[in-house]
CSV table of C-alpha atoms in Angstrom, one decimal:
chain,number,residue,atom,x,y,z
A,1,LYS,CA,0.0,0.0,0.0
A,2,ILE,CA,1.6,3.2,-1.2
A,3,LEU,CA,-1.0,5.8,0.0
A,4,GLU,CA,-2.8,4.1,2.9
A,5,ILE,CA,-6.1,4.6,1.2
A,6,GLU,CA,-9.1,2.4,1.7
A,7,GLY,CA,-12.6,2.3,0.2
A,8,ASP,CA,-13.9,4.5,-2.7
A,9,ILE,CA,-11.8,7.6,-3.5
A,10,SER,CA,-11.9,10.1,-6.2
A,11,TRP,CA,-9.1,10.0,-8.9
A,12,MET,CA,-8.2,13.7,-8.0
A,13,HIS,CA,-7.9,12.9,-4.4
A,14,VAL,CA,-5.3,10.4,-5.2
A,15,ALA,CA,-3.3,12.1,-7.9
A,16,PRO,CA,-1.8,15.0,-5.9
A,17,GLN,CA,-0.6,12.3,-3.2
A,18,LEU,CA,1.1,10.4,-6.1
A,19,VAL,CA,2.7,13.6,-7.3
A,20,GLN,CA,4.2,14.2,-3.9
A,21,LYS,CA,5.6,10.8,-3.8
A,22,GLY,CA,7.2,11.4,-7.3
A,23,LEU,CA,4.8,8.8,-9.1
A,24,LEU,CA,4.1,11.1,-12.0
A,25,GLU,CA,3.0,8.4,-14.6
A,26,GLU,CA,0.4,7.1,-12.0
A,27,ALA,CA,-0.7,10.7,-11.4
A,28,VAL,CA,-1.2,11.2,-15.1
A,29,TYR,CA,-3.2,7.9,-15.1
A,30,CYS,CA,-5.6,9.3,-12.5
A,31,CYS,CA,-5.9,12.5,-14.3
A,32,ASP,CA,-6.8,10.5,-17.5
A,33,LYS,CA,-9.4,8.5,-15.5
A,34,LYS,CA,-11.0,11.8,-14.3
A,35,LEU,CA,-10.8,13.4,-17.7
A,36,ALA,CA,-12.5,10.4,-19.3
A,37,LYS,CA,-15.6,11.4,-17.2
A,38,ASP,CA,-15.1,15.2,-17.3
A,39,PRO,CA,-12.8,16.2,-20.1
A,40,LYS,CA,-13.3,19.9,-19.4
A,41,ASP,CA,-12.0,19.8,-15.8
A,42,LEU,CA,-9.5,22.5,-15.9
A,43,MET,CA,-7.8,21.7,-12.6
A,44,THR,CA,-7.3,18.1,-13.6
A,45,LEU,CA,-6.0,19.3,-17.0
A,46,GLN,CA,-3.5,21.6,-15.3
A,47,LEU,CA,-2.3,18.9,-12.9
A,48,LYS,CA,-1.8,16.5,-15.9
A,49,ALA,CA,0.2,19.3,-17.8
A,50,TYR,CA,2.5,19.9,-14.7
A,51,CYS,CA,3.2,16.3,-14.5
A,52,LEU,CA,3.9,16.0,-18.2
A,53,THR,CA,6.3,18.9,-17.9
A,54,ASP,CA,8.2,17.3,-14.9
A,55,MET,CA,8.3,14.0,-17.1
A,56,GLY,CA,10.0,16.0,-20.0
A,57,ARG,CA,6.9,15.7,-22.2
A,58,ASN,CA,6.7,19.4,-22.7
A,59,GLN,CA,5.0,19.5,-26.1
A,60,GLU,CA,2.1,17.4,-24.7
A,61,SER,CA,1.9,19.6,-21.6
A,62,ILE,CA,1.9,22.9,-23.8
A,63,GLU,CA,-1.0,21.4,-25.9
A,64,ILE,CA,-3.0,20.9,-22.7
A,65,LEU,CA,-2.0,24.3,-21.2
A,66,ASP,CA,-3.1,26.1,-24.5
A,67,LYS,CA,-6.6,24.6,-24.0
A,68,ILE,CA,-6.7,25.9,-20.6
A,69,LEU,CA,-5.5,29.3,-21.5
A,70,VAL,CA,-8.3,29.5,-24.3
A,71,LYS,CA,-10.8,29.4,-21.5
A,72,GLN,CA,-8.8,31.3,-18.9
A,73,ARG,CA,-6.4,33.6,-20.5
A,74,ASN,CA,-5.0,35.2,-17.2
A,75,ASN,CA,-4.6,31.8,-15.3
A,76,PRO,CA,-1.2,32.4,-13.7
A,77,HIS,CA,-0.6,28.7,-13.1
A,78,ALA,CA,-1.2,27.8,-16.7
A,79,LEU,CA,0.8,30.6,-17.9
A,80,LEU,CA,3.6,29.5,-15.5
A,81,GLY,CA,3.3,26.0,-16.6
A,82,LYS,CA,3.6,26.9,-20.3
A,83,GLY,CA,6.7,29.0,-19.7
A,84,HIS,CA,8.2,26.1,-17.6
A,85,ALA,CA,7.5,23.7,-20.5
A,86,LEU,CA,9.1,26.1,-23.1
A,87,LEU,CA,12.1,26.5,-20.7
A,88,GLY,CA,12.3,22.7,-20.7
A,89,MET,CA,12.4,22.8,-24.6
A,90,GLN,CA,15.2,25.3,-24.5
A,91,GLN,CA,12.8,28.1,-26.0
A,92,TYR,CA,14.1,30.6,-23.5
A,93,GLU,CA,13.2,33.8,-25.2
A,94,GLU,CA,9.6,32.7,-25.9
A,95,SER,CA,9.3,31.4,-22.2
A,96,LEU,CA,10.1,35.0,-20.9
A,97,GLN,CA,6.8,36.4,-22.0
A,98,TYR,CA,4.8,33.9,-20.1
A,99,PHE,CA,6.8,34.5,-17.0
A,100,ASP,CA,6.3,38.2,-17.4
A,101,GLU,CA,2.6,37.7,-17.8
A,102,VAL,CA,2.5,35.6,-14.6
A,103,LEU,CA,4.4,38.3,-12.7
A,104,LYS,CA,2.0,41.1,-13.9
A,105,ILE,CA,-0.9,39.0,-12.6
A,106,LYS,CA,0.6,37.7,-9.4
A,107,PRO,CA,4.0,39.0,-8.6
A,108,ASP,CA,4.3,36.8,-5.5
A,109,ILE,CA,4.8,33.7,-7.4
A,110,LYS,CA,8.4,32.7,-6.6
A,111,GLU,CA,8.7,30.1,-9.4
A,112,ALA,CA,8.0,32.8,-12.0
A,113,HIS,CA,10.9,34.8,-10.8
A,114,ILE,CA,13.2,31.8,-10.7
A,115,TYR,CA,12.3,30.5,-14.1
A,116,LYS,CA,12.6,34.0,-15.5
A,117,GLY,CA,16.1,34.1,-14.0
A,118,MET,CA,16.9,30.7,-15.5
A,119,ALA,CA,15.7,31.7,-19.0
A,120,LEU,CA,17.8,34.9,-18.8
A,121,TYR,CA,20.9,33.1,-17.7
A,122,PHE,CA,20.6,30.5,-20.5
A,123,LEU,CA,20.2,33.5,-22.9
A,124,GLY,CA,23.5,34.8,-21.7
A,125,LYS,CA,21.8,37.8,-20.0
A,126,TYR,CA,23.6,37.2,-16.7
A,127,ASP,CA,23.3,40.8,-15.3
A,128,GLU,CA,19.4,40.7,-15.9
A,129,ALA,CA,19.2,37.4,-14.3
A,130,MET,CA,21.2,38.4,-11.2
A,131,ASP,CA,18.9,41.5,-10.9
A,132,ILE,CA,16.1,39.1,-9.9
A,133,GLU,CA,16.7,38.9,-6.2
A,134,ILE,CA,14.9,35.6,-5.6
A,135,PHE,CA,16.8,34.0,-8.3
A,136,ARG,CA,20.1,35.4,-7.1
A,137,THR,CA,19.7,34.6,-3.4
A,138,GLU,CA,17.8,31.3,-3.5
A,139,PHE,CA,18.9,29.7,-6.7
A,140,ALA,CA,21.9,31.3,-8.7
A,141,GLU,CA,24.7,29.6,-6.7
A,142,LYS,CA,23.3,26.2,-6.9
A,143,PHE,CA,22.3,26.8,-10.5
A,144,LYS,CA,25.7,28.1,-11.4
A,145,ASP,CA,27.5,25.1,-9.9
A,146,GLN,CA,25.3,22.7,-12.0
A,147,ILE,CA,26.1,24.6,-15.1
A,148,ASP,CA,29.7,24.8,-14.4
A,149,GLN,CA,29.8,20.9,-13.8
A,150,GLN,CA,28.2,20.5,-17.3
A,151,LYS,CA,30.8,22.4,-19.1
């Protein structure tokens, strides 16, 4: 027993718990089961897209996030997810517009600052990346060490 669950339970009760345990394929399976009954459930679509991005299936994630953004153009989590997926596809310049949109809507989303810093760093815009305080203080040293190891 992985989740200590007994009896009937909803797919979307189980999926986030699977994500927390790193069981992304299983979480996507749960999302698919829920979406088979309710294909327009935006929260389930969003969770599936985030899992797909974390699994490196960025194009699939973007297709789902685009469906969400058609219905909720200013959904900061869908915008962040699309930027993150683009970042994973090394489309750094294009990802920046999504992080900027997120920060206009909800400037307190820490991940948007960090991902924006990463995109700028990968584009060679080191000074701009380091101007982002959250990126500089919480991520830059670790990120720089990882990049230096890859060189």
